[in-house]
Amino acid sequence: MQAIRQAAHHIHTATPPHRDRAVDALRALAILGIILGHWLVTALVADGNTLHTTSPLQYMPHLAPISWLFQTLAVFFLVGGHVATKSHTSAQAHGTPYTHWLRTRLTRLFLPVAALLTLWTAITLTLLATGTRVDTVHTLLKLALSPLWFLLVFAALTAATPLLTRLNPLWSLAVVLHVDLIRFGLGGPQSLGWINLAAGWLVPYTLGAAWTRGELERPRAGWTLLVSGTAATAALILWAGYPASMVGVPGAQVSNLNPPTLAAVTFGLAQCGLALLLRAPLRRALRRRPLAWAAVAVVNLSAMTVFLWHQTAMMATTATGLTAGRLPGLHTLPDNLTWVAARLAWLPVFTLALLLCRSAFHGYENRRPRGTSRAGQPRTTPPTAEHPGPSGAPCLGCCG
């Protein structure tokens, strides 16, 4: 325990005083929320020699509030928009070309993906060669690669950052409103909803840009977003027929997330408001508690790795458990609270499997393109301790 405290103290003292620890904390909470949400609402059911996915929300819709706690994508896009606009402003001040800035950020984003695609290509070929049913392989592959849709949207918004730095979030909110009005109110084509895949996540991303501009510093901004977002979401669920679940439910006619609906976006506004209100308490707490800050720093330094591999960790545990038969909470139908209790008991095992994935693939996340510094600027001097990441390791770029 003493060694852990010493390591935490080292991370605490090595962190630059100007670093906004609340940014890292919000990013860590968003990532952990997404992971826990997937682990709790995704079930792989064994039916003979076939595995298929389902969800406890399909059988127990009264558990929909669980999705309100763990669907934290809006917070991630809020932080991402803040970090990207701050980084781009800094790059401009240093004379860094846009192409170099973008290449550095996208390399950091997509380099860990290569390891995931390589491994799952090998797994897919092996499963097919050994006679595994195609529908089972499709189920596993879809789960393993599902995090990549999020990265593609995030990468597109990152590339458009110079155009989005001054965009008012109300414009993209209006697009989502009109798309849903046409889809659900006027009987328009449902395929039109895919416009919201960009417009919906553009709302929190441009809120992050407004944060960078200093427009959201007063508590009033956070309270306005929290109250108005909560009221709008409640109204849409109670009177406009939107689903209560903020994640997709198999068999449901409408998903709030795939593609994003107006309800998902207003819910995200409420989340962003709460995140903004938590900034000051988080800053104070993380400056007073080195152990908490060290935990946040470690999660941030492994953010992409744990995000990309958390579904693989769950599936590896599920596949290994099959050797012992159909285990409750792992292979059985999620149709009662006994399944929920059993699934909660499996979470530490999922975490252990994810830590093993993190140990194996973390090295890909912190590689940097040659000739760049930790902040993504062209390197002109050797790295020093003047601007380390949270633990002296490569910075995530959130310092700009």
PDB file of C-alpha atoms in Angstrom, residues 90-256:
ATOM      1  CA  SER A  90      -2.487  25.912 -29.494  1.00  0.00           C
ATOM      2  CA  ALA A  91      -1.233  24.364 -32.741  1.00  0.00           C
ATOM      3  CA  GLN A  92      -2.127  27.525 -34.647  1.00  0.00           C
ATOM      4  CA  ALA A  93      -0.289  29.642 -32.061  1.00  0.00           C
ATOM      5  CA  HIS A  94       2.825  27.489 -32.546  1.00  0.00           C
ATOM      6  CA  GLY A  95       2.583  27.634 -36.340  1.00  0.00           C
ATOM      7  CA  THR A  96       1.808  23.919 -36.665  1.00  0.00           C
ATOM      8  CA  PRO A  97       0.096  23.145 -40.013  1.00  0.00           C
ATOM      9  CA  TYR A  98      -3.444  21.755 -39.846  1.00  0.00           C
ATOM     10  CA  THR A  99      -2.427  18.579 -41.710  1.00  0.00           C
ATOM     11  CA  HIS A 100       0.293  17.827 -39.160  1.00  0.00           C
ATOM     12  CA  TRP A 101      -2.045  18.533 -36.239  1.00  0.00           C
ATOM     13  CA  LEU A 102      -4.770  16.297 -37.684  1.00  0.00           C
ATOM     14  CA  ARG A 103      -2.389  13.460 -38.573  1.00  0.00           C
ATOM     15  CA  THR A 104      -1.023  13.453 -35.018  1.00  0.00           C
ATOM     16  CA  ARG A 105      -4.474  13.316 -33.429  1.00  0.00           C
ATOM     17  CA  LEU A 106      -5.873  10.683 -35.786  1.00  0.00           C
ATOM     18  CA  THR A 107      -2.764   8.522 -35.435  1.00  0.00           C
ATOM     19  CA  ARG A 108      -3.211   8.592 -31.668  1.00  0.00           C
ATOM     20  CA  LEU A 109      -6.860   7.677 -32.181  1.00  0.00           C
ATOM     21  CA  PHE A 110      -6.520   4.870 -34.722  1.00  0.00           C
ATOM     22  CA  LEU A 111      -3.146   3.257 -34.015  1.00  0.00           C
ATOM     23  CA  PRO A 112      -4.600   0.965 -31.311  1.00  0.00           C
ATOM     24  CA  VAL A 113      -7.312  -0.117 -33.791  1.00  0.00           C
ATOM     25  CA  ALA A 114      -4.743  -1.972 -35.901  1.00  0.00           C
ATOM     26  CA  ALA A 115      -4.107  -4.474 -33.109  1.00  0.00           C
ATOM     27  CA  LEU A 116      -7.852  -5.073 -32.627  1.00  0.00           C
ATOM     28  CA  LEU A 117      -8.468  -5.644 -36.348  1.00  0.00           C
ATOM     29  CA  THR A 118      -5.452  -7.928 -36.680  1.00  0.00           C
ATOM     30  CA  LEU A 119      -6.458 -10.163 -33.787  1.00  0.00           C
ATOM     31  CA  TRP A 120     -10.114 -10.382 -34.795  1.00  0.00           C
ATOM     32  CA  THR A 121      -9.212 -11.163 -38.391  1.00  0.00           C
ATOM     33  CA  ALA A 122      -7.230 -14.133 -37.112  1.00  0.00           C
ATOM     34  CA  ILE A 123     -10.037 -15.170 -34.725  1.00  0.00           C
ATOM     35  CA  THR A 124     -12.654 -14.960 -37.479  1.00  0.00           C
ATOM     36  CA  LEU A 125     -10.632 -17.075 -39.899  1.00  0.00           C
ATOM     37  CA  THR A 126      -9.934 -19.635 -37.184  1.00  0.00           C
ATOM     38  CA  LEU A 127     -13.593 -19.892 -36.150  1.00  0.00           C
ATOM     39  CA  LEU A 128     -14.762 -20.296 -39.738  1.00  0.00           C
ATOM     40  CA  ALA A 129     -12.053 -22.881 -40.467  1.00  0.00           C
ATOM     41  CA  THR A 130     -13.090 -24.943 -37.431  1.00  0.00           C
ATOM     42  CA  GLY A 131     -16.733 -25.070 -38.487  1.00  0.00           C
ATOM     43  CA  THR A 132     -18.237 -22.445 -36.179  1.00  0.00           C
ATOM     44  CA  ARG A 133     -21.657 -21.315 -37.375  1.00  0.00           C
ATOM     45  CA  VAL A 134     -21.579 -18.162 -39.486  1.00  0.00           C
ATOM     46  CA  ASP A 135     -24.295 -16.468 -37.412  1.00  0.00           C
ATOM     47  CA  THR A 136     -22.245 -17.027 -34.233  1.00  0.00           C
ATOM     48  CA  VAL A 137     -19.132 -15.559 -35.887  1.00  0.00           C
ATOM     49  CA  HIS A 138     -21.217 -12.600 -37.071  1.00  0.00           C
ATOM     50  CA  THR A 139     -22.525 -12.024 -33.530  1.00  0.00           C
ATOM     51  CA  LEU A 140     -19.038 -12.053 -32.028  1.00  0.00           C
ATOM     52  CA  LEU A 141     -17.530  -9.885 -34.742  1.00  0.00           C
ATOM     53  CA  LYS A 142     -20.312  -7.331 -34.496  1.00  0.00           C
ATOM     54  CA  LEU A 143     -19.802  -6.987 -30.749  1.00  0.00           C
ATOM     55  CA  ALA A 144     -16.014  -6.805 -30.999  1.00  0.00           C
ATOM     56  CA  LEU A 145     -16.015  -4.120 -33.683  1.00  0.00           C
ATOM     57  CA  SER A 146     -19.008  -2.127 -32.429  1.00  0.00           C
ATOM     58  CA  PRO A 147     -16.780   0.495 -30.711  1.00  0.00           C
ATOM     59  CA  LEU A 148     -15.378   1.498 -34.102  1.00  0.00           C
ATOM     60  CA  TRP A 149     -18.513   3.389 -35.227  1.00  0.00           C
ATOM     61  CA  PHE A 150     -17.917   5.817 -32.381  1.00  0.00           C
ATOM     62  CA  LEU A 151     -14.305   6.377 -33.437  1.00  0.00           C
ATOM     63  CA  LEU A 152     -15.309   7.115 -37.026  1.00  0.00           C
ATOM     64  CA  VAL A 153     -17.780   9.796 -35.930  1.00  0.00           C
ATOM     65  CA  PHE A 154     -15.282  11.232 -33.464  1.00  0.00           C
ATOM     66  CA  ALA A 155     -12.559  11.299 -36.142  1.00  0.00           C
ATOM     67  CA  ALA A 156     -14.854  13.122 -38.592  1.00  0.00           C
ATOM     68  CA  LEU A 157     -15.692  15.767 -35.996  1.00  0.00           C
ATOM     69  CA  THR A 158     -12.018  16.112 -35.111  1.00  0.00           C
ATOM     70  CA  ALA A 159     -11.140  16.695 -38.763  1.00  0.00           C
ATOM     71  CA  ALA A 160     -13.837  19.374 -38.968  1.00  0.00           C
ATOM     72  CA  THR A 161     -12.704  21.126 -35.772  1.00  0.00           C
ATOM     73  CA  PRO A 162     -11.452  24.320 -37.513  1.00  0.00           C
ATOM     74  CA  LEU A 163     -14.931  24.745 -39.020  1.00  0.00           C
ATOM     75  CA  LEU A 164     -16.733  23.963 -35.758  1.00  0.00           C
ATOM     76  CA  THR A 165     -14.888  26.204 -33.309  1.00  0.00           C
ATOM     77  CA  ARG A 166     -17.511  28.975 -33.573  1.00  0.00           C
ATOM     78  CA  LEU A 167     -20.589  26.885 -34.439  1.00  0.00           C
ATOM     79  CA  ASN A 168     -23.528  27.400 -32.108  1.00  0.00           C
ATOM     80  CA  PRO A 169     -24.819  24.018 -30.773  1.00  0.00           C
ATOM     81  CA  LEU A 170     -28.376  25.174 -31.455  1.00  0.00           C
ATOM     82  CA  TRP A 171     -27.819  24.750 -35.207  1.00  0.00           C
ATOM     83  CA  SER A 172     -27.098  21.034 -34.960  1.00  0.00           C
ATOM     84  CA  LEU A 173     -29.865  20.642 -32.354  1.00  0.00           C
ATOM     85  CA  ALA A 174     -32.283  22.170 -34.875  1.00  0.00           C
ATOM     86  CA  VAL A 175     -31.160  19.637 -37.489  1.00  0.00           C
ATOM     87  CA  VAL A 176     -31.905  16.750 -35.111  1.00  0.00           C
ATOM     88  CA  LEU A 177     -35.301  18.247 -34.281  1.00  0.00           C
ATOM     89  CA  HIS A 178     -36.300  18.572 -37.951  1.00  0.00           C
ATOM     90  CA  VAL A 179     -35.014  15.112 -38.868  1.00  0.00           C
ATOM     91  CA  ASP A 180     -37.108  13.527 -36.105  1.00  0.00           C
ATOM     92  CA  LEU A 181     -40.109  15.639 -37.037  1.00  0.00           C
ATOM     93  CA  ILE A 182     -39.926  14.319 -40.604  1.00  0.00           C
ATOM     94  CA  ARG A 183     -39.251  10.712 -39.523  1.00  0.00           C
ATOM     95  CA  PHE A 184     -41.808  10.342 -36.753  1.00  0.00           C
ATOM     96  CA  GLY A 185     -44.266  13.180 -37.294  1.00  0.00           C
ATOM     97  CA  LEU A 186     -44.611  13.272 -41.074  1.00  0.00           C
ATOM     98  CA  GLY A 187     -43.937   9.630 -41.929  1.00  0.00           C
ATOM     99  CA  GLY A 188     -40.694  10.344 -43.755  1.00  0.00           C
ATOM    100  CA  PRO A 189     -38.071   7.696 -44.541  1.00  0.00           C
ATOM    101  CA  GLN A 190     -36.397   6.195 -41.478  1.00  0.00           C
ATOM    102  CA  SER A 191     -33.047   6.245 -43.281  1.00  0.00           C
ATOM    103  CA  LEU A 192     -33.113  10.032 -42.878  1.00  0.00           C
ATOM    104  CA  GLY A 193     -32.286   9.417 -39.223  1.00  0.00           C
ATOM    105  CA  TRP A 194     -28.676   8.672 -40.072  1.00  0.00           C
ATOM    106  CA  ILE A 195     -28.143  12.407 -40.521  1.00  0.00           C
ATOM    107  CA  ASN A 196     -28.402  12.508 -36.743  1.00  0.00           C
ATOM    108  CA  LEU A 197     -25.336  10.290 -36.407  1.00  0.00           C
ATOM    109  CA  ALA A 198     -23.292  13.412 -37.160  1.00  0.00           C
ATOM    110  CA  ALA A 199     -25.734  16.141 -36.095  1.00  0.00           C
ATOM    111  CA  GLY A 200     -26.606  14.469 -32.781  1.00  0.00           C
ATOM    112  CA  TRP A 201     -23.035  14.145 -31.537  1.00  0.00           C
ATOM    113  CA  LEU A 202     -22.161  17.531 -32.987  1.00  0.00           C
ATOM    114  CA  VAL A 203     -24.288  19.099 -30.232  1.00  0.00           C
ATOM    115  CA  PRO A 204     -22.057  18.086 -27.268  1.00  0.00           C
ATOM    116  CA  TYR A 205     -18.915  18.470 -29.421  1.00  0.00           C
ATOM    117  CA  THR A 206     -19.715  22.122 -30.170  1.00  0.00           C
ATOM    118  CA  LEU A 207     -20.643  22.616 -26.516  1.00  0.00           C
ATOM    119  CA  GLY A 208     -17.052  21.557 -25.826  1.00  0.00           C
ATOM    120  CA  ALA A 209     -15.871  24.262 -28.226  1.00  0.00           C
ATOM    121  CA  ALA A 210     -18.015  26.798 -26.355  1.00  0.00           C
ATOM    122  CA  TRP A 211     -16.349  25.604 -23.141  1.00  0.00           C
ATOM    123  CA  THR A 212     -12.951  26.362 -24.708  1.00  0.00           C
ATOM    124  CA  ARG A 213     -14.156  29.853 -25.653  1.00  0.00           C
ATOM    125  CA  GLY A 214     -15.056  30.471 -22.004  1.00  0.00           C
ATOM    126  CA  GLU A 215     -18.796  30.712 -22.628  1.00  0.00           C
ATOM    127  CA  LEU A 216     -19.772  27.971 -20.159  1.00  0.00           C
ATOM    128  CA  GLU A 217     -17.767  28.967 -17.100  1.00  0.00           C
ATOM    129  CA  ARG A 218     -20.653  30.271 -14.994  1.00  0.00           C
ATOM    130  CA  PRO A 219     -22.677  27.700 -13.013  1.00  0.00           C
ATOM    131  CA  ARG A 220     -25.780  29.136 -14.648  1.00  0.00           C
ATOM    132  CA  ALA A 221     -24.769  27.534 -17.968  1.00  0.00           C
ATOM    133  CA  GLY A 222     -24.539  24.096 -16.375  1.00  0.00           C
ATOM    134  CA  TRP A 223     -27.844  24.472 -14.560  1.00  0.00           C
ATOM    135  CA  THR A 224     -29.589  25.685 -17.734  1.00  0.00           C
ATOM    136  CA  LEU A 225     -28.407  22.649 -19.697  1.00  0.00           C
ATOM    137  CA  LEU A 226     -29.207  20.215 -16.879  1.00  0.00           C
ATOM    138  CA  VAL A 227     -32.726  21.498 -16.174  1.00  0.00           C
ATOM    139  CA  SER A 228     -33.787  22.144 -19.771  1.00  0.00           C
ATOM    140  CA  GLY A 229     -32.274  18.866 -21.013  1.00  0.00           C
ATOM    141  CA  THR A 230     -33.965  16.858 -18.254  1.00  0.00           C
ATOM    142  CA  ALA A 231     -37.344  18.526 -18.813  1.00  0.00           C
ATOM    143  CA  ALA A 232     -37.191  18.060 -22.592  1.00  0.00           C
ATOM    144  CA  THR A 233     -36.194  14.400 -22.291  1.00  0.00           C
ATOM    145  CA  ALA A 234     -38.987  13.677 -19.804  1.00  0.00           C
ATOM    146  CA  ALA A 235     -41.517  15.373 -22.086  1.00  0.00           C
ATOM    147  CA  LEU A 236     -40.350  13.416 -25.144  1.00  0.00           C
ATOM    148  CA  ILE A 237     -40.586  10.090 -23.275  1.00  0.00           C
ATOM    149  CA  LEU A 238     -43.915  10.774 -21.551  1.00  0.00           C
ATOM    150  CA  TRP A 239     -45.834  12.515 -24.333  1.00  0.00           C
ATOM    151  CA  ALA A 240     -44.005  12.053 -27.648  1.00  0.00           C
ATOM    152  CA  GLY A 241     -43.556   8.275 -27.560  1.00  0.00           C
ATOM    153  CA  TYR A 242     -39.765   8.115 -27.398  1.00  0.00           C
ATOM    154  CA  PRO A 243     -38.304   5.020 -25.672  1.00  0.00           C
ATOM    155  CA  ALA A 244     -37.242   5.382 -22.052  1.00  0.00           C
ATOM    156  CA  SER A 245     -34.041   3.435 -22.662  1.00  0.00           C
ATOM    157  CA  MET A 246     -31.103   5.533 -23.848  1.00  0.00           C
ATOM    158  CA  VAL A 247     -29.504   2.505 -25.512  1.00  0.00           C
ATOM    159  CA  GLY A 248     -30.806   0.211 -28.219  1.00  0.00           C
ATOM    160  CA  VAL A 249     -33.047  -2.678 -27.169  1.00  0.00           C
ATOM    161  CA  PRO A 250     -33.344  -5.750 -29.457  1.00  0.00           C
ATOM    162  CA  GLY A 251     -36.792  -5.984 -30.992  1.00  0.00           C
ATOM    163  CA  ALA A 252     -37.755  -2.374 -30.236  1.00  0.00           C
ATOM    164  CA  GLN A 253     -39.229  -0.370 -33.102  1.00  0.00           C
ATOM    165  CA  VAL A 254     -37.252   2.764 -32.223  1.00  0.00           C
ATOM    166  CA  SER A 255     -33.752   3.050 -30.769  1.00  0.00           C
ATOM    167  CA  ASN A 256     -32.659   6.280 -29.105  1.00  0.00           C
TER     168      ASN A 256
END
